[in-house]
Short mmCIF file of C-alpha atoms and ligand atoms in Angstrom, two decimals:
data_model
loop_
_atom_site.label_atom_id
_atom_site.label_comp_id
_atom_site.label_asym_id
_atom_site.label_seq_id
_atom_site.Cartn_x
_atom_site.Cartn_y
_atom_site.Cartn_z
CA UNK A 1 33.51 21.72 36.90
CA UNK A 2 30.61 20.14 34.98
CA UNK A 3 30.08 21.63 31.53
CA UNK A 4 26.96 23.74 31.10
CA UNK A 5 24.58 23.13 28.22
CA UNK A 6 25.08 25.54 25.38
CA UNK A 7 21.73 27.27 25.66
CA UNK A 8 22.54 30.79 24.54
CA UNK A 9 21.55 30.10 20.95
CA UNK A 10 17.99 29.21 22.03
CA UNK A 11 17.39 32.42 23.92
CA UNK A 12 16.44 34.73 21.07
CA UNK A 13 17.44 38.37 21.12
CA UNK A 14 19.07 39.48 24.37
CA UNK A 15 18.43 43.05 25.56
CA UNK A 16 22.06 44.17 25.31
CA UNK A 17 22.71 42.71 21.83
CA UNK A 18 23.55 45.70 19.61
CA UNK A 19 26.19 46.09 16.87
CA UNK A 20 28.79 47.27 19.43
CA UNK A 21 28.08 44.36 21.77
CA UNK A 22 28.35 41.99 18.79
CA UNK A 23 31.75 43.55 18.01
CA UNK A 24 32.88 42.72 21.56
CA UNK A 25 31.50 39.17 21.24
CA UNK A 26 33.14 38.62 17.83
CA UNK A 27 36.53 39.71 19.23
CA UNK A 28 35.95 37.37 22.20
CA UNK A 29 35.10 34.45 19.88
CA UNK A 30 38.21 35.14 17.77
CA UNK A 31 40.42 35.00 20.86
CA UNK A 32 38.70 32.05 22.53
CA UNK A 33 40.34 29.14 20.65
CA UNK A 34 43.75 30.40 21.85
CA UNK A 35 42.69 31.07 25.44
CA UNK A 36 42.19 27.41 26.39
CA UNK A 37 39.35 28.01 28.83
CA UNK A 38 36.56 25.45 29.30
CA UNK A 39 33.18 25.75 27.56
CA UNK A 40 31.40 26.59 30.83
CA UNK A 41 33.75 29.49 31.49
CA UNK A 42 33.44 30.73 27.91
CA UNK A 43 29.65 30.53 28.02
CA UNK A 44 29.50 32.40 31.35
CA UNK A 45 31.73 35.21 30.10
CA UNK A 46 29.53 35.86 27.05
CA UNK A 47 26.94 37.38 29.39
CA UNK A 48 27.25 40.50 31.55
CA UNK A 49 26.58 39.45 35.16
CA UNK A 50 24.27 42.31 36.00
CA UNK A 51 22.61 45.18 34.10
CA UNK A 52 20.66 47.96 35.72
CA UNK A 53 18.46 50.35 33.73
CA UNK A 54 17.19 53.44 35.53
CA UNK A 55 15.42 56.63 34.61
CA UNK A 56 16.75 59.89 35.94
CA UNK A 57 14.35 62.83 36.37
CA UNK A 58 15.90 66.30 36.36
CA UNK A 59 14.35 69.71 36.80
CA UNK A 60 15.94 71.93 34.14
CA UNK A 61 16.97 75.53 34.83
CA UNK A 62 13.86 76.80 33.00
CA UNK A 63 11.58 74.84 35.35
CA UNK A 64 10.65 72.03 32.95
CA UNK A 65 11.26 68.37 33.85
CA UNK A 66 13.13 65.90 31.66
CA UNK A 67 13.74 62.20 32.31
CA UNK A 68 16.92 60.57 30.98
CA UNK A 69 17.65 56.83 30.65
CA UNK A 70 20.67 55.65 32.67
CA UNK A 71 22.57 52.36 32.74
CA UNK A 72 25.17 50.44 34.70
CA UNK A 73 26.43 47.08 33.45
CA UNK A 74 28.75 44.87 35.52
CA UNK A 75 30.29 42.24 33.30
CA UNK A 76 32.36 40.13 35.70
CA UNK A 77 33.02 40.17 39.44
CA UNK A 78 35.25 37.07 39.38
CA UNK A 79 38.52 38.90 40.16
CA UNK A 80 37.18 41.61 42.47
CA UNK A 81 34.91 44.65 42.46
CA UNK A 82 33.81 45.84 39.04
CA UNK A 83 35.44 48.97 37.66
CA UNK A 84 34.72 51.30 34.81
CA UNK A 85 33.69 54.71 33.64
CA UNK A 86 30.43 56.62 33.48
CA UNK A 87 29.72 58.49 30.21
CA UNK A 88 27.21 61.15 29.27
CA UNK A 89 26.46 60.90 25.57
CA UNK A 90 23.45 60.80 23.19
CA UNK A 91 24.48 57.31 22.00
CA UNK A 92 24.59 55.59 25.40
CA UNK A 93 22.45 52.45 25.50
CA UNK A 94 22.46 49.08 27.22
CA UNK A 95 24.42 47.38 24.44
CA UNK A 96 27.14 50.03 24.43
CA UNK A 97 27.53 49.75 28.22
CA UNK A 98 27.61 45.94 28.00
CA UNK A 99 30.29 45.97 25.28
CA UNK A 100 32.41 48.52 27.16
CA UNK A 101 31.96 46.58 30.43
CA UNK A 102 33.22 43.39 28.74
CA UNK A 103 36.26 45.26 27.37
CA UNK A 104 36.92 46.60 30.90
CA UNK A 105 37.00 43.00 32.17
CA UNK A 106 39.71 42.02 29.67
CA UNK A 107 41.59 45.29 30.27
CA UNK A 108 41.72 44.91 34.07
CA UNK A 109 42.65 41.24 33.80
CA UNK A 110 45.38 41.91 31.21
CA UNK A 111 46.91 44.54 33.54
CA UNK A 112 46.55 42.11 36.48
CA UNK A 113 44.38 44.52 38.44
CA UNK A 114 42.08 42.87 41.02
CA UNK A 115 38.92 44.06 39.25
CA UNK A 116 36.23 42.99 36.84
CA UNK A 117 34.71 45.23 34.20
CA UNK A 118 31.77 47.63 34.39
CA UNK A 119 30.51 50.65 32.46
CA UNK A 120 27.59 53.00 32.79
CA UNK A 121 26.18 56.20 31.54
CA UNK A 122 23.27 58.46 30.85
CA UNK A 123 21.78 59.03 27.40
CA UNK A 124 21.76 62.82 27.15
CA UNK A 125 23.44 65.67 25.33
CA UNK A 126 25.84 66.91 28.02
CA UNK A 127 26.72 70.05 26.03
CA UNK A 128 23.10 71.20 26.24
CA UNK A 129 23.02 70.94 30.05
CA UNK A 130 24.15 73.57 32.56
CA UNK A 131 26.47 72.79 35.47
CA UNK A 132 23.46 72.79 37.83
CA UNK A 133 21.55 70.39 35.60
CA UNK A 134 24.58 68.09 35.31
CA UNK A 135 24.92 68.09 39.10
CA UNK A 136 21.25 67.18 39.61
CA UNK A 137 21.52 64.47 36.92
CA UNK A 138 24.65 62.98 38.49
CA UNK A 139 23.32 62.99 42.05
CA UNK A 140 19.99 61.39 41.13
CA UNK A 141 21.73 58.82 38.88
CA UNK A 142 24.06 57.94 41.79
CA UNK A 143 21.16 57.45 44.17
CA UNK A 144 19.41 55.20 41.62
CA UNK A 145 22.59 53.09 41.44
CA UNK A 146 23.18 52.91 45.23
CA UNK A 147 22.15 49.24 45.53
CA UNK A 148 24.89 48.15 43.11
CA UNK A 149 27.74 50.58 43.92
CA UNK A 150 30.36 50.25 46.65
CA UNK A 151 34.13 50.39 47.14
CA UNK A 152 34.17 46.58 47.30
CA UNK A 153 31.37 46.18 44.74
CA UNK A 154 31.53 48.62 41.82
CA UNK A 155 33.73 51.72 41.52
CA UNK A 156 32.90 54.36 38.86
CA UNK A 157 35.42 56.60 37.09
CA UNK A 158 35.30 59.30 34.40
CA UNK A 159 34.63 58.50 30.75
CA UNK A 160 33.24 60.56 27.85
CA UNK A 161 31.96 64.00 29.04
CA UNK A 162 32.45 63.22 32.74
CA UNK A 163 35.35 64.50 34.84
CA UNK A 164 36.75 65.16 38.34
CA UNK A 165 33.70 67.26 39.25
CA UNK A 166 31.30 64.47 38.24
CA UNK A 167 33.24 62.05 40.44
CA UNK A 168 33.13 64.51 43.36
CA UNK A 169 29.30 64.65 43.09
CA UNK A 170 29.09 60.83 43.01
CA UNK A 171 31.44 60.57 46.01
CA UNK A 172 29.44 63.16 47.97
CA UNK A 173 26.05 61.60 47.17
CA UNK A 174 27.28 58.15 48.20
CA UNK A 175 29.01 59.48 51.34
CA UNK A 176 25.87 61.36 52.42
CA UNK A 177 23.88 58.13 52.26
CA UNK A 178 26.30 56.10 54.39
CA UNK A 179 27.06 58.97 56.78
CA UNK A 180 30.84 59.32 56.40
CA UNK A 181 33.34 60.21 53.66
CA UNK A 182 34.08 57.30 51.29
CA UNK A 183 36.75 58.52 48.86
CA UNK A 184 37.35 54.97 47.56
CA UNK A 185 33.84 54.80 46.02
CA UNK A 186 35.11 56.55 42.84
CA UNK A 187 38.42 57.19 41.09
CA UNK A 188 39.40 60.14 38.95
CA UNK A 189 38.17 62.54 41.64
CA UNK A 190 39.78 65.85 42.67
CA UNK A 191 43.08 65.57 44.56
CA UNK A 192 41.47 67.44 47.49
CA UNK A 193 39.04 64.51 47.99
CA UNK A 194 41.65 61.75 47.86
CA UNK A 195 42.22 61.71 44.10
CA UNK A 196 45.58 60.52 42.83
CA UNK A 197 48.30 62.61 41.30
CA UNK A 198 48.74 61.74 37.62
CA UNK A 199 45.22 60.18 37.26
CA UNK A 200 44.09 63.04 35.06
CA UNK A 201 46.96 62.49 32.61
CA UNK A 202 47.16 58.71 32.99
CA UNK A 203 45.11 57.52 30.00
CA UNK A 204 46.76 59.83 27.44
CA UNK A 205 50.24 59.36 28.93
CA UNK A 206 49.68 55.58 28.98
CA UNK A 207 48.77 55.61 25.27
CA UNK A 208 52.16 57.14 24.52
CA UNK A 209 54.02 54.75 26.87
CA UNK A 210 52.52 51.85 24.88
CA UNK A 211 53.39 53.48 21.54
CA UNK A 212 56.94 54.08 22.79
CA UNK A 213 57.33 50.43 23.85
CA UNK A 214 56.05 49.33 20.46
CA UNK A 215 58.59 51.49 18.62
CA UNK A 216 61.37 50.08 20.85
CA UNK A 217 60.33 46.58 19.68
CA UNK A 218 60.26 47.77 16.07
CA UNK A 219 63.74 49.21 16.54
CA UNK A 220 62.66 52.69 15.40
CA UNK A 221 62.97 55.86 17.51
CA UNK A 222 59.71 57.58 18.37
CA UNK A 223 61.32 61.00 17.87
CA UNK A 224 60.61 62.29 14.37
CA UNK A 225 57.56 60.07 13.76
CA UNK A 226 54.62 61.88 12.15
CA UNK A 227 51.46 61.59 14.24
CA UNK A 228 47.76 62.26 13.67
CA UNK A 229 45.52 62.36 16.74
CA UNK A 230 41.73 62.07 16.49
CA UNK A 231 40.11 63.45 19.66
CA UNK A 232 41.47 66.32 21.71
CA UNK A 233 39.90 65.67 25.11
CA UNK A 234 41.42 64.11 28.17
CA UNK A 235 42.95 61.25 26.14
CA UNK A 236 43.87 62.77 22.75
CA UNK A 237 44.92 66.18 24.11
CA UNK A 238 47.29 64.67 26.66
CA UNK A 239 48.59 62.05 24.19
CA UNK A 240 49.35 64.76 21.61
CA UNK A 241 51.34 66.70 24.26
CA UNK A 242 53.27 63.58 25.34
CA UNK A 243 54.11 62.68 21.72
CA UNK A 244 55.33 66.22 21.14
CA UNK A 245 57.46 66.06 24.35
CA UNK A 246 59.17 62.92 23.01
CA UNK A 247 60.16 64.67 19.79
CA UNK A 248 57.43 63.19 17.59
CA UNK A 249 55.80 65.54 15.08
CA UNK A 250 52.04 65.96 15.62
CA UNK A 251 50.78 67.02 12.17
CA UNK A 252 47.01 66.93 12.78
CA UNK A 253 44.52 66.83 15.65
CA UNK A 254 40.72 67.02 15.80
CA UNK A 255 37.74 67.25 18.11
CA UNK A 256 33.96 67.35 17.58
CA UNK A 257 34.35 70.61 15.61
CA UNK A 258 36.73 69.02 13.06
CA UNK A 259 40.48 68.95 12.60
CA UNK A 260 43.54 71.15 12.14
CA UNK A 261 46.41 70.00 9.90
CA UNK A 262 49.91 71.40 9.44
CA UNK A 263 52.59 69.26 7.81
CA UNK A 264 55.37 71.17 9.57
CA UNK A 265 53.96 70.15 12.99
CA UNK A 266 51.33 71.78 15.23
CA UNK A 267 51.91 73.85 18.35
CA UNK A 268 50.20 71.52 20.84
CA UNK A 269 50.35 73.79 23.87
CA UNK A 270 48.78 76.66 21.87
CA UNK A 271 46.03 74.27 20.70
CA UNK A 272 45.39 73.09 24.26
CA UNK A 273 45.15 76.63 25.60
CA UNK A 274 42.82 77.54 22.71
CA UNK A 275 40.56 74.52 23.33
CA UNK A 276 40.46 75.27 27.05
CA UNK A 277 39.56 78.92 26.52
CA UNK A 278 37.02 78.35 23.72
CA UNK A 279 35.53 74.96 24.61
CA UNK A 280 36.67 73.39 21.31
CA UNK A 281 39.06 73.79 18.37
CA UNK A 282 36.37 75.60 16.31
CA UNK A 283 37.83 78.79 14.87
CA UNK A 284 41.50 77.85 15.42
CA UNK A 285 43.03 79.28 12.26
CA UNK A 286 46.72 78.44 12.36
CA UNK A 287 46.81 75.47 9.95
CA UNK A 288 44.53 73.95 7.33
CA UNK A 289 41.03 72.85 8.52
CA UNK A 290 40.09 69.23 7.74
CA UNK A 291 37.03 67.14 8.58
CA UNK A 292 37.31 64.23 11.01
CA UNK A 293 36.90 61.81 8.08
CA UNK A 294 39.74 63.45 6.11
CA UNK A 295 41.96 63.52 9.19
CA UNK A 296 41.81 59.73 9.56
CA UNK A 297 43.12 59.28 6.02
CA UNK A 298 46.13 61.63 6.25
CA UNK A 299 49.50 59.96 5.58
CA UNK A 300 51.38 59.48 8.88
CA UNK A 301 53.42 56.98 10.91
CA UNK A 302 51.11 56.86 13.95
CA UNK A 303 47.35 57.39 13.98
CA UNK A 304 45.95 57.78 17.51
CA UNK A 305 42.20 57.13 17.70
CA UNK A 306 41.11 58.94 20.86
CA UNK A 307 37.57 60.07 20.02
CA UNK A 308 34.99 57.28 20.25
CA UNK A 309 33.96 53.86 18.96
CA UNK A 310 33.39 52.91 15.33
CA UNK A 311 35.71 55.37 13.55
CA UNK A 312 37.74 53.04 11.33
CA UNK A 313 35.27 50.78 9.55
CA UNK A 314 35.09 48.48 6.50
CA UNK A 315 34.34 51.61 4.49
CA UNK A 316 37.50 53.68 5.25
CA UNK A 317 40.04 51.07 6.50
CA UNK A 318 41.41 50.63 2.97
CA UNK A 319 42.34 54.32 2.85
CA UNK A 320 44.13 54.59 6.22
CA UNK A 321 47.75 55.60 5.54
CA UNK A 322 49.39 55.00 8.93
CA UNK A 323 51.98 52.40 9.93
CA UNK A 324 50.66 52.03 13.47
CA UNK A 325 47.11 52.68 14.73
CA UNK A 326 46.88 53.25 18.49
CA UNK A 327 43.44 52.92 20.09
CA UNK A 328 43.11 55.52 22.85
CA UNK A 329 39.29 55.28 22.69
CA UNK A 330 37.38 52.06 23.34
CA UNK A 331 36.25 50.16 20.25
CA UNK A 332 37.26 52.68 17.54
CA UNK A 333 38.10 49.95 14.98
CA UNK A 334 35.33 47.66 13.70
CA UNK A 335 35.90 43.91 13.26
CA UNK A 336 35.88 44.32 9.47
CA UNK A 337 38.37 47.20 9.63
CA UNK A 338 40.64 45.19 11.93
CA UNK A 339 40.91 42.47 9.27
CA UNK A 340 41.59 44.99 6.48
CA UNK A 341 44.28 46.82 8.49
CA UNK A 342 45.85 43.46 9.39
CA UNK A 343 46.00 42.39 5.72
CA UNK A 344 47.56 45.74 4.82
CA UNK A 345 50.31 45.22 7.41
CA UNK A 346 49.16 48.11 9.62
CA UNK A 347 49.85 47.36 13.27
CA UNK A 348 46.88 48.01 15.59
CA UNK A 349 47.69 48.67 19.26
CA UNK A 350 44.40 47.52 20.82
CA UNK A 351 42.29 49.58 23.24
CA UNK A 352 42.39 47.10 26.15
CA UNK A 353 46.16 47.56 26.27
CA UNK A 354 46.70 51.03 24.84
CA UNK A 355 44.20 52.98 26.97
CA UNK A 356 44.71 50.90 30.14
CA UNK A 357 46.75 53.67 31.80
CA UNK A 358 43.54 55.26 33.07
CA UNK A 359 42.19 52.28 34.96
CA UNK A 360 45.68 51.36 36.17
CA UNK A 361 46.13 54.71 37.91
CA UNK A 362 42.50 54.39 39.08
CA UNK A 363 43.65 51.21 40.82
CA UNK A 364 46.57 53.12 42.37
CA UNK A 365 44.09 55.79 43.51
CA UNK A 366 41.79 53.20 45.15
CA UNK A 367 44.75 51.54 46.91
CA UNK A 368 45.98 54.92 48.19
CA UNK A 369 42.45 55.80 49.42
CA UNK A 370 42.03 52.51 51.25
CA UNK A 371 45.50 52.79 52.80
CA UNK A 372 45.05 56.55 53.51
CA UNK A 373 48.64 56.93 52.36
CA UNK A 374 49.50 58.93 49.23
CA UNK A 375 52.31 58.50 46.71
CA UNK A 376 54.21 61.12 44.77
CA UNK A 377 53.84 61.78 41.07
CA UNK A 378 57.14 60.24 39.96
CA UNK A 379 56.39 57.06 41.84
CA UNK A 380 52.97 56.77 40.19
CA UNK A 381 54.34 57.51 36.72
CA UNK A 382 57.09 54.92 37.17
CA UNK A 383 54.67 52.29 38.50
CA UNK A 384 52.35 52.91 35.54
CA UNK A 385 55.20 52.60 33.03
CA UNK A 386 56.23 49.28 34.62
CA UNK A 387 52.70 47.87 34.54
CA UNK A 388 52.13 48.87 30.90
CA UNK A 389 55.54 47.58 29.79
CA UNK A 390 54.89 44.23 31.49
CA UNK A 391 51.46 43.90 29.83
CA UNK A 392 52.81 45.04 26.45
CA UNK A 393 55.65 42.50 26.56
CA UNK A 394 53.30 39.64 27.45
CA UNK A 395 50.95 40.61 24.58
CA UNK A 396 53.82 40.99 22.08
CA UNK A 397 55.29 37.59 23.03
CA UNK A 398 51.91 35.83 22.84
CA UNK A 399 51.21 37.40 19.44
CA UNK A 400 54.59 36.18 18.15
CA UNK A 401 54.31 32.68 19.64
CA UNK A 402 50.77 32.03 18.42
CA UNK A 403 50.75 34.12 15.25
CA UNK A 404 47.96 36.38 16.55
CA UNK A 405 47.10 40.03 16.06
CA UNK A 406 47.99 42.20 19.06
CA UNK A 407 44.24 42.55 19.74
CA UNK A 408 43.63 38.81 19.89
CA UNK A 409 46.77 38.33 21.98
CA UNK A 410 45.64 41.02 24.46
CA UNK A 411 42.19 39.45 24.74
CA UNK A 412 43.67 35.95 25.09
CA UNK A 413 45.87 37.17 27.95
CA UNK A 414 42.89 38.82 29.68
CA UNK A 415 40.50 35.91 29.12
CA UNK A 416 43.08 33.46 30.49
CA UNK A 417 43.39 35.43 33.76
CA UNK A 418 39.61 35.57 34.29
CA UNK A 419 39.19 31.99 33.06
CA UNK A 420 41.74 30.61 35.52
CA UNK A 421 40.06 32.41 38.43
CA UNK A 422 36.58 31.32 37.40
CA UNK A 423 37.71 27.72 36.97
CA UNK A 424 39.21 27.72 40.50
CA UNK A 425 36.21 29.42 42.07
CA UNK A 426 33.65 27.39 40.11
CA UNK A 427 30.30 28.68 38.95
CA UNK A 428 27.92 29.21 41.89
CA UNK A 429 26.05 27.23 43.21
N1 LIG B 501 36.77 55.08 31.50
C1 LIG B 501 38.14 54.65 31.51
C2 LIG B 501 38.31 53.42 30.64
O1 LIG B 501 37.56 53.18 29.74
C3 LIG B 501 38.69 54.51 32.92
C4 LIG B 501 38.00 53.50 33.79
C5 LIG B 501 38.49 53.51 35.24
O2 LIG B 501 39.43 54.22 35.54
O3 LIG B 501 37.88 52.79 36.03
O4 LIG B 501 39.26 52.67 30.78
#
């Protein structure tokens, strides 16, 4: 393949260039020298393939109209349809979606799933919207995205503040347009619509499978390790339960309302029931209350970051007192923080590996939908454990062989997969 001219530096500011996108690009650049892909491939992969910006009008329950900005970014379709979540959050913008879409590309490729990366979302405050308003928002957003969605084109899934119900509305809106039921248009949907067993738990359970594999390599049992978990939603809440089930001691957890800390170990099932009944951990009084900032700095063996991006930064990385940091969220550790944690000998289990359980079971769901043949829970759990162990071992080996951080090794492994495919296919035309 002929090399392309390096033109990107002459293009000025690109629409998706934000601090988070620059974080994704910096990680990519750090991995690139070890990935041995050609300059043309590297240049191509710096850009998301396609970005769609829409505006979504919604009639609120009180009769007023509001219009919300919505986004879908597809980073790479080299290995197959693009795949990734849809989030509802006040911080959603084009750069965030582009960064998260790029990470999805490396994540899918690292796990050897036949997908590229995508991400989308709507900038809104989902907690201020009623169920009716969320339904209207989701259905109109889906119809705005119709030209770029499809079971062989781009397959959404849940992400922050979206869930099985959101996926059911997307599936129904899409199916109504084509005239027949298309369960394989989304993953993470209700079981009754062709959702997969174990998808709901997959991201949080996968985080703990990766942590467990890491402790096997370190030669230390996971049982008895002291854990702090930031985020108590679908990732953190499940991960805390799985850690507890393996005999680890969860000493602190938090959500948007702040954290709860108890050195003797928290009762995770009581906390989950409380959060379910009350909508958050606010008011839970068994244990000492801490802020999210304080929680991150508690002494522990394992710190699970399962809230959102940009939590461990240059400012607080020096005060983190964990031995292992596991990224359940996407992008929770800044580039500066990564370097500080590395120098301090704190092992970071990177997002593209650690939270890949979700998209892996999404892949299983899509395969089951297409085949119209469904697997049982134990089979799915075992298949997920195999996939994560295989990816973990490849990353660990690469890190050892090339003297890389686990993050760089994970990205190198992902970039190599996409790079090899793109080199064989060539860049069109
Ligand atoms: N939103 C999840 C992630 O960031 C899941 C994506 C999917 O299942 O497609 O990995």
